[in-house]
Tab-separated table of C-alpha atoms in Angstrom:
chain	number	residue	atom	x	y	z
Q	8	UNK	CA	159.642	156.217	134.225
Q	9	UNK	CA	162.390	155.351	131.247
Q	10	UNK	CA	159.735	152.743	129.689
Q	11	UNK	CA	156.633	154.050	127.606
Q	12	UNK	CA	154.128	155.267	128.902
Q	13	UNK	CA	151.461	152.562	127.050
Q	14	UNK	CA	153.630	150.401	129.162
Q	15	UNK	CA	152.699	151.651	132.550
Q	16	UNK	CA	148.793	152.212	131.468
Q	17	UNK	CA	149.172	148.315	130.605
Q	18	UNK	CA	150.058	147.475	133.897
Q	19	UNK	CA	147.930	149.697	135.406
Q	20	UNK	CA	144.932	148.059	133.538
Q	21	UNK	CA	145.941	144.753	134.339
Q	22	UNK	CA	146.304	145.608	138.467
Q	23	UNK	CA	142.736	146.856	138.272
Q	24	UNK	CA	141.028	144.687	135.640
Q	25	UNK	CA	142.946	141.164	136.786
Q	26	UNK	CA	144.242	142.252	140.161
Q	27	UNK	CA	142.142	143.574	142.374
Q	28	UNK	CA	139.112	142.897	139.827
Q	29	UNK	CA	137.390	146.412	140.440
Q	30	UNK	CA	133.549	145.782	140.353
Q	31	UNK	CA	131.021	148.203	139.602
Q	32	UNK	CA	130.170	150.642	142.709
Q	33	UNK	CA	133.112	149.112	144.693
Q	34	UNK	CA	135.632	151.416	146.139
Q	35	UNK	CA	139.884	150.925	145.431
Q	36	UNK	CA	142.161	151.788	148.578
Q	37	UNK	CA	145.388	152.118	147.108
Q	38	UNK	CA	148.504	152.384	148.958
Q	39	UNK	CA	151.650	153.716	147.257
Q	40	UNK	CA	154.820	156.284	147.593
Q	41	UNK	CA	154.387	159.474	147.348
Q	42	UNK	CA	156.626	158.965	144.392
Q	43	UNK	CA	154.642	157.510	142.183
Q	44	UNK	CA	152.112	159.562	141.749
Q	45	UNK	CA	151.904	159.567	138.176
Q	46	UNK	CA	151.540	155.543	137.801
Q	47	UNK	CA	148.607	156.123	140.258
Q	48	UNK	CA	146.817	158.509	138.515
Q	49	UNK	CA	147.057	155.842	136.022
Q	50	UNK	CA	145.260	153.129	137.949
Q	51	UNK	CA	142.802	155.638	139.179
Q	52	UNK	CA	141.771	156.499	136.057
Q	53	UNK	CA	141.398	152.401	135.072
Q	54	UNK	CA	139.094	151.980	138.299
Q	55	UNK	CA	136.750	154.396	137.614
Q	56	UNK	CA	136.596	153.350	133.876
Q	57	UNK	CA	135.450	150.310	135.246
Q	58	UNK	CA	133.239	152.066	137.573
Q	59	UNK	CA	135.188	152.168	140.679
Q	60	UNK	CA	132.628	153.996	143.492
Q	61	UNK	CA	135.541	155.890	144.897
Q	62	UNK	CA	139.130	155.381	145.049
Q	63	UNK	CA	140.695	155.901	148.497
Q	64	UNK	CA	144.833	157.005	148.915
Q	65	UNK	CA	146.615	155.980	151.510
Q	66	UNK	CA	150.068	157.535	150.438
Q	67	UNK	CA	153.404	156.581	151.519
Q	68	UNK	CA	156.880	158.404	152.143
Q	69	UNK	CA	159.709	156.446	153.444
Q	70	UNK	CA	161.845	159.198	154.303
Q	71	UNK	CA	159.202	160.770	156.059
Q	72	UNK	CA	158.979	157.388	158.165
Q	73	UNK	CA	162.535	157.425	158.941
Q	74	UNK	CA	161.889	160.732	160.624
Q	75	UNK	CA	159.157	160.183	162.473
Q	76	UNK	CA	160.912	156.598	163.780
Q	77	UNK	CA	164.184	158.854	164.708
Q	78	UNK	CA	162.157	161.383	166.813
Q	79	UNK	CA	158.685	159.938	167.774
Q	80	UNK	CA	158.819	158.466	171.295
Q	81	UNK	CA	158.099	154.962	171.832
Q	82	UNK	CA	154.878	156.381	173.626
Q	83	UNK	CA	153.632	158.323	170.298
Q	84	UNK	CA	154.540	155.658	168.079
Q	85	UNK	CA	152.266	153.216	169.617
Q	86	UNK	CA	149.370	155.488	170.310
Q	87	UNK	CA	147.221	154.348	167.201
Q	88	UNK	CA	144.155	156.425	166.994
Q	89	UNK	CA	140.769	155.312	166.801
Q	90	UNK	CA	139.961	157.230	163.643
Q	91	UNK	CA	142.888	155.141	161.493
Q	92	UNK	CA	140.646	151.877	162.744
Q	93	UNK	CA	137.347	153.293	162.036
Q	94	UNK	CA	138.664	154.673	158.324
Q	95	UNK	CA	139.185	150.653	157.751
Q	96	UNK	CA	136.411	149.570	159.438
Q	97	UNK	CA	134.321	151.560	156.798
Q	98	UNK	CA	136.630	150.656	153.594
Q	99	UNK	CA	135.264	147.301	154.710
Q	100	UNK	CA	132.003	148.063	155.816
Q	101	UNK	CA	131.882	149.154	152.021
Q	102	UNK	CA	133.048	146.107	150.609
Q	103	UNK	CA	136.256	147.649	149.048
Q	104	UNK	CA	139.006	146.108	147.441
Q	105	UNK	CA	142.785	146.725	148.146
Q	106	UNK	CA	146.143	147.583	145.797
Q	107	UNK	CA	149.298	148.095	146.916
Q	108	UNK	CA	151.666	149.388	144.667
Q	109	UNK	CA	155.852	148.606	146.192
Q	110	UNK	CA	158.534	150.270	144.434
Q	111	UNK	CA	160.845	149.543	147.610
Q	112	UNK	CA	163.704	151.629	149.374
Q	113	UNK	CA	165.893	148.370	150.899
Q	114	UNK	CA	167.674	149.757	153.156
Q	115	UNK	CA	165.796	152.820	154.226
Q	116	UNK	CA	165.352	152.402	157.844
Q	117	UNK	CA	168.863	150.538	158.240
Q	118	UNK	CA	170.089	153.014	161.099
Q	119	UNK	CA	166.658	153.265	162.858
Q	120	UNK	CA	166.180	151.786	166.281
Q	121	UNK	CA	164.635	148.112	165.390
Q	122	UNK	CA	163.169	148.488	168.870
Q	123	UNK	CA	160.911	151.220	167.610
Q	124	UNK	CA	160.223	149.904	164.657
Q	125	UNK	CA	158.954	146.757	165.988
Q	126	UNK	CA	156.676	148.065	169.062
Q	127	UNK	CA	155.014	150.339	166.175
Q	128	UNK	CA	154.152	146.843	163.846
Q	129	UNK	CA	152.719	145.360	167.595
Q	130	UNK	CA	150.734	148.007	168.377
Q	131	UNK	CA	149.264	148.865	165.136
Q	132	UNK	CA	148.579	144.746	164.350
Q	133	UNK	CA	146.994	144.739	167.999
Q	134	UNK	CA	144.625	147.534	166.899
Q	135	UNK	CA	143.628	146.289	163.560
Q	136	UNK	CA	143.336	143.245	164.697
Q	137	UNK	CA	139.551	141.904	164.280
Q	138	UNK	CA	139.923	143.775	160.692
Q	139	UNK	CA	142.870	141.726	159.166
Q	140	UNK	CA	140.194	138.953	158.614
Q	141	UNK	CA	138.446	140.754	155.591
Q	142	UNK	CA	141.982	140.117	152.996
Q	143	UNK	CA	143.762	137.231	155.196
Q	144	UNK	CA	139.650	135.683	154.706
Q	145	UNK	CA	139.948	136.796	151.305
Q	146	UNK	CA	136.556	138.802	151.911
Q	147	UNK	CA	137.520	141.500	149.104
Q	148	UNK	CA	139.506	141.229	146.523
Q	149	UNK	CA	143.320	142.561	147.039
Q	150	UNK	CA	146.215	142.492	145.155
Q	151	UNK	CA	149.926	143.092	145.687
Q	152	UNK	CA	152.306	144.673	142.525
Q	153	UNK	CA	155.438	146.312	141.880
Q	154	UNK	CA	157.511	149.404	140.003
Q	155	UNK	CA	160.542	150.233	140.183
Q	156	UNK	CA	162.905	152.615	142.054
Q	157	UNK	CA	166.238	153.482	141.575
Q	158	UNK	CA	167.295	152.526	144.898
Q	159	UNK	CA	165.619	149.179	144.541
Q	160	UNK	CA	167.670	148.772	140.948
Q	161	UNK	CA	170.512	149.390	142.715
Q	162	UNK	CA	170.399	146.966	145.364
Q	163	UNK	CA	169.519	144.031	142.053
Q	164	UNK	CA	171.972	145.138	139.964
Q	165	UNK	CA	174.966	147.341	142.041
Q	166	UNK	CA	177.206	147.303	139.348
Q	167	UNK	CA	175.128	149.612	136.610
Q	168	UNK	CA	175.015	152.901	136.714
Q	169	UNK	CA	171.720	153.671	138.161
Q	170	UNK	CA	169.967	154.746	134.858
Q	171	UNK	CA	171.123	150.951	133.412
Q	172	UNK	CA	170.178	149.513	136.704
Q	173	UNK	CA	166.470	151.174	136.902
Q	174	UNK	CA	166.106	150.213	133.252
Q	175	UNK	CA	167.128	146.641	133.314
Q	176	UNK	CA	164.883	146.238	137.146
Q	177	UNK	CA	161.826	147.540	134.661
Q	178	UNK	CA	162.336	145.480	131.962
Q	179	UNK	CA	162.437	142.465	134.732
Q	180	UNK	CA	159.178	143.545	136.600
Q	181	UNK	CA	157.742	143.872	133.116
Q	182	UNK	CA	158.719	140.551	131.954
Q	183	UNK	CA	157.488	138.981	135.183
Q	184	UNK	CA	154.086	140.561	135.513
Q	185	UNK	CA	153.577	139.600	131.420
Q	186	UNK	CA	153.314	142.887	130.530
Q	187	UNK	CA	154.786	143.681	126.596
Q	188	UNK	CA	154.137	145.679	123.923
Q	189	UNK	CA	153.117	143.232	121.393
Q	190	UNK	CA	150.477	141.088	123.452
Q	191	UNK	CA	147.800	141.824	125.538
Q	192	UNK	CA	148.724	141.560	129.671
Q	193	UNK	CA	144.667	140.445	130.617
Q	194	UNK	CA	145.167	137.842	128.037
Q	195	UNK	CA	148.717	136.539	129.430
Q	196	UNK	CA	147.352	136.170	132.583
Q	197	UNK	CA	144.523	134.434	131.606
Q	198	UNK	CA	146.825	131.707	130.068
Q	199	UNK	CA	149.118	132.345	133.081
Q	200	UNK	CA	146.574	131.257	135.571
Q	201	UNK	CA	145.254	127.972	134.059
Q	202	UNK	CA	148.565	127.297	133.979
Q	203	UNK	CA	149.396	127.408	137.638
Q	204	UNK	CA	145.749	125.846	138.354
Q	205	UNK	CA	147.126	123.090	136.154
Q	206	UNK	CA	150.324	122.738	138.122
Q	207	UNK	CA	148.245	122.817	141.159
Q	208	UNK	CA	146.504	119.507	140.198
Q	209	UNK	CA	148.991	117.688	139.333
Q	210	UNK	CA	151.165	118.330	142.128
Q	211	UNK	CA	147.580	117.097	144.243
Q	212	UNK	CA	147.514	114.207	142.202
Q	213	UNK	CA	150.868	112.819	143.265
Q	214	UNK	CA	150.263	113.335	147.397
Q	215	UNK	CA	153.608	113.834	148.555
Q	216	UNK	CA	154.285	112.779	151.644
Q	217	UNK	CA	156.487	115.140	152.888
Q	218	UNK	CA	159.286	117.477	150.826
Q	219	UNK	CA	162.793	117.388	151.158
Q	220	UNK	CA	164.834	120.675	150.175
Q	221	UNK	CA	168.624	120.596	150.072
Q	222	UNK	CA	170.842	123.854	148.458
Q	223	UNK	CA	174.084	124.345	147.783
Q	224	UNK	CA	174.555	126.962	150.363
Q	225	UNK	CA	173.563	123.851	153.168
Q	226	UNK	CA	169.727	123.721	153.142
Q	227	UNK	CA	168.558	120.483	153.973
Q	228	UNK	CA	165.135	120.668	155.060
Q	229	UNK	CA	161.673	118.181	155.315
Q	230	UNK	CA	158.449	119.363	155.432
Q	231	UNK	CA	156.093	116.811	155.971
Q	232	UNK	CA	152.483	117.714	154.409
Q	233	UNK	CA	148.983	117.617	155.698
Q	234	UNK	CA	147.134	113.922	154.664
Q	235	UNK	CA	144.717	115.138	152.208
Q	236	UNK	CA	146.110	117.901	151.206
Q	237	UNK	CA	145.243	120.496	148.571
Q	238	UNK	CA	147.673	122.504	146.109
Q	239	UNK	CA	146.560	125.821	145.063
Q	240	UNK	CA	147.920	128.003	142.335
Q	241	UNK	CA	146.756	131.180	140.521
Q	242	UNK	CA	144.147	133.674	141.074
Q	243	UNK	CA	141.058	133.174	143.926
Q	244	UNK	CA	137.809	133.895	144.921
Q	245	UNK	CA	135.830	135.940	147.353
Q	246	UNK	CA	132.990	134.735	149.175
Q	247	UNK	CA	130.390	136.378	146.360
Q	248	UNK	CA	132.551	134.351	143.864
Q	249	UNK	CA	134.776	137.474	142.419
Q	250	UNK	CA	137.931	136.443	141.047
Q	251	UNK	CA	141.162	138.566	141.808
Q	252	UNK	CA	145.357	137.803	141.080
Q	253	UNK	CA	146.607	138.698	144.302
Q	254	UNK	CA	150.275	139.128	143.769
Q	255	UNK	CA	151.220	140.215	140.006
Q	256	UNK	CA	153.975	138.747	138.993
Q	257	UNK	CA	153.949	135.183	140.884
Q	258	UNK	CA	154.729	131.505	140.362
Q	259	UNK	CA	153.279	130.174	143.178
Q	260	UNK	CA	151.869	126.832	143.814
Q	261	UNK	CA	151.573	126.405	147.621
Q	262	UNK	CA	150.441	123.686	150.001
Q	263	UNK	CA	149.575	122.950	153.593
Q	264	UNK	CA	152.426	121.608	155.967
Q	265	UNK	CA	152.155	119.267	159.251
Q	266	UNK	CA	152.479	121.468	162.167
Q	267	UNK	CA	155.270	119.305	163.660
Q	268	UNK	CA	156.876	117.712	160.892
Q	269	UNK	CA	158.769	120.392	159.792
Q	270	UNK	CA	162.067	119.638	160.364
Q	271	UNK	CA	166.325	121.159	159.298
Q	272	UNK	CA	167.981	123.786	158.562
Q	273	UNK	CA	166.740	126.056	155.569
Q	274	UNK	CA	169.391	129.662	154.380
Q	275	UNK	CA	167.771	132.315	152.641
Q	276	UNK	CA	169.199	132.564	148.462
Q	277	UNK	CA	168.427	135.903	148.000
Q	278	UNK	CA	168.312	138.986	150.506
Q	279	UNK	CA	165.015	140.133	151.707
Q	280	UNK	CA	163.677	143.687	152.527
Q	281	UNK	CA	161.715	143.621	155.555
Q	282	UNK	CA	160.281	147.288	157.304
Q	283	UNK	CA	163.160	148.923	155.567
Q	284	UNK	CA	165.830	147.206	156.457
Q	285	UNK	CA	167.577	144.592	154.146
Q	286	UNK	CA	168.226	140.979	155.586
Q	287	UNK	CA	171.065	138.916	154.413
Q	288	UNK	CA	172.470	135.881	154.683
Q	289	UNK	CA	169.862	134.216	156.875
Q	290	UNK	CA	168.891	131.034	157.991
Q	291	UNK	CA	166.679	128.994	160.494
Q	292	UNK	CA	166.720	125.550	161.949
Q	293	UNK	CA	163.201	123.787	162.658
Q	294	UNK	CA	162.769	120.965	165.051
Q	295	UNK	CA	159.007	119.199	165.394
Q	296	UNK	CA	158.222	122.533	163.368
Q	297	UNK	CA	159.626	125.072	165.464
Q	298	UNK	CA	162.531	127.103	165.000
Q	299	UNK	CA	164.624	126.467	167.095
Q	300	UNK	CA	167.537	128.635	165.622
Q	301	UNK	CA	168.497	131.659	163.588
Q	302	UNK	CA	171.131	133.648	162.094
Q	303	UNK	CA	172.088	136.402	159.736
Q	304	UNK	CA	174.935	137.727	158.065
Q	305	UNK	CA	173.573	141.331	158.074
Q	306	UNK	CA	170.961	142.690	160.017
Q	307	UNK	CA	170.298	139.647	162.584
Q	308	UNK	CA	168.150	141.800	164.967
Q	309	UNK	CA	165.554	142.222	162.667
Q	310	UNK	CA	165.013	138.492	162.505
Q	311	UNK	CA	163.832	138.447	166.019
């Protein structure tokens, strides 16, 4: 950490008092690197000033991930115990709420066999399966933020030295998630919110048709919408009427698209870090909604 300290404990407030929304006797399951210990300690201590019941770790390690991908058979990786479904089963059972913290290694698991990697992510979604309901649902509250890592800052900005390039990444997450030293972050995001529930309605009020995206790197896409549809922005609800920010920082206003009237050919801006491995360079081509075509410059087998 290069940024003060009142810094992080601001953003640690704000993921458990705006993010996740910690309510009294309701247990936090946080999952984050085993690097960043110290900014977790941090939003531990914020959930049980708000009276957190317990909070629950699951902690991370990418490199240990690369090793166990490298010399786990196929066979262990996709035996998924019963205990890792019943330790969910009662997060939920308790009506707990979920943080993730990402301060991401692009690139970690570039010369791991994809193959691996992906019967892992089936067998482990196949398991969990009946469970994913509670946050896709929006049953508890759950909430998605970032801090950064050197590797990250490198990959943004490869042309600092990695001290400049972690600093500058910080200063950008900070600026994003409306976190400063001269303003309170709860208040921000107040403001923040009606704003996006603002854009929301307005972009309802007008009842597109359909959307038509063009770039200059050769996008030029429709998207035909849903008749009636709704656009949604900011924070939401759970079924007892909590409110939670589920991604900190976001701009998103999103809507519902026809099935089949998505049609074009749509390349990716920016990169994007996916199970460790950084995708670049990509693009898809939709026809009645389905894509009926792909490519990437850089890693093209993890597209499929």
């Amino acid at each position: 950490m290069s940024a003060s300290k009142e810094m992080y404990q601001k953003l640690a407030k704000l993921a458990v008092v705006r993010g996740v929304n910690v309510q009294p006797n309701q247990p936090l399951v946080i999952t984050a690197s085993v690097r960043d210990y110290e900014f977790v300690r941090m939003v531990a201590k914020e959930a049980y000033t708000v009276g957190a019941r317990e909070v629950i770790m699951n902690w991370t390690d990418t490199e240990l991930g690369k090793l166990n991908y490298t010399y786990q058979s196929e066979e262990t990786l996709t035996d998924i115990p019963d205990w890792k479904y019943d330790m969910v089963k009662r997060e939920h059972d308790l009506g707990a709420c979920y943080l993730r913290i990402n301060s991401d290694m692009p690139g970690a698991l570039k010369d791991v066999d994809q193959s691996k990697v992906r019967a892992y992510q089936v067998a482990y979604s196949k398991k969990m399966k009946d469970l994913r309901k509670y946050t896709m649902n929006n049953e508890g509250q759950w909430c998605v933020i970032g801090i950064p890592s050197v590797e990250w800052a490198k990959v943004v900005f490869p042309e600092l030295s990695e001290e400049e390039a972690f600093e500058k990444l910080e200063d950008a997450i900070f600026m994003t998630s409306r976190v400063t030293e001269d303003s309170d972050p709860l208040e921000n995001w107040r403001i923040h919110d009606a704003n996006l529930v603002e854009h929301a309605r307005k972009l309802t009020e007008l009842n597109f048709k359909q959307l038509h995206f063009t770039s200059e790197l050769g996008t030029d896409l429709t998207v035909e919408l849903v008749d009636n549809h709704v656009w949604i922005g900011g924070g939401d609800k759970t079924p007892k009427g909590v409110y939670f920010d589920p991604n900190i920082p976001t701009e998103e206003c999103f809507t519902m698209p026809k099935k089949t009237g998505v049609n074009g050919i749509v390349y990716a801006s920016k990169p994007l870090s996916y199970s460790g491995k950084v995708i670049d360079g990509f693009w898809f081509r939709f026809e009645n909604g389905k894509v009926v075509d792909f490519g990437a410059k850089q890693e093209e087998e993890s597209l499929k």
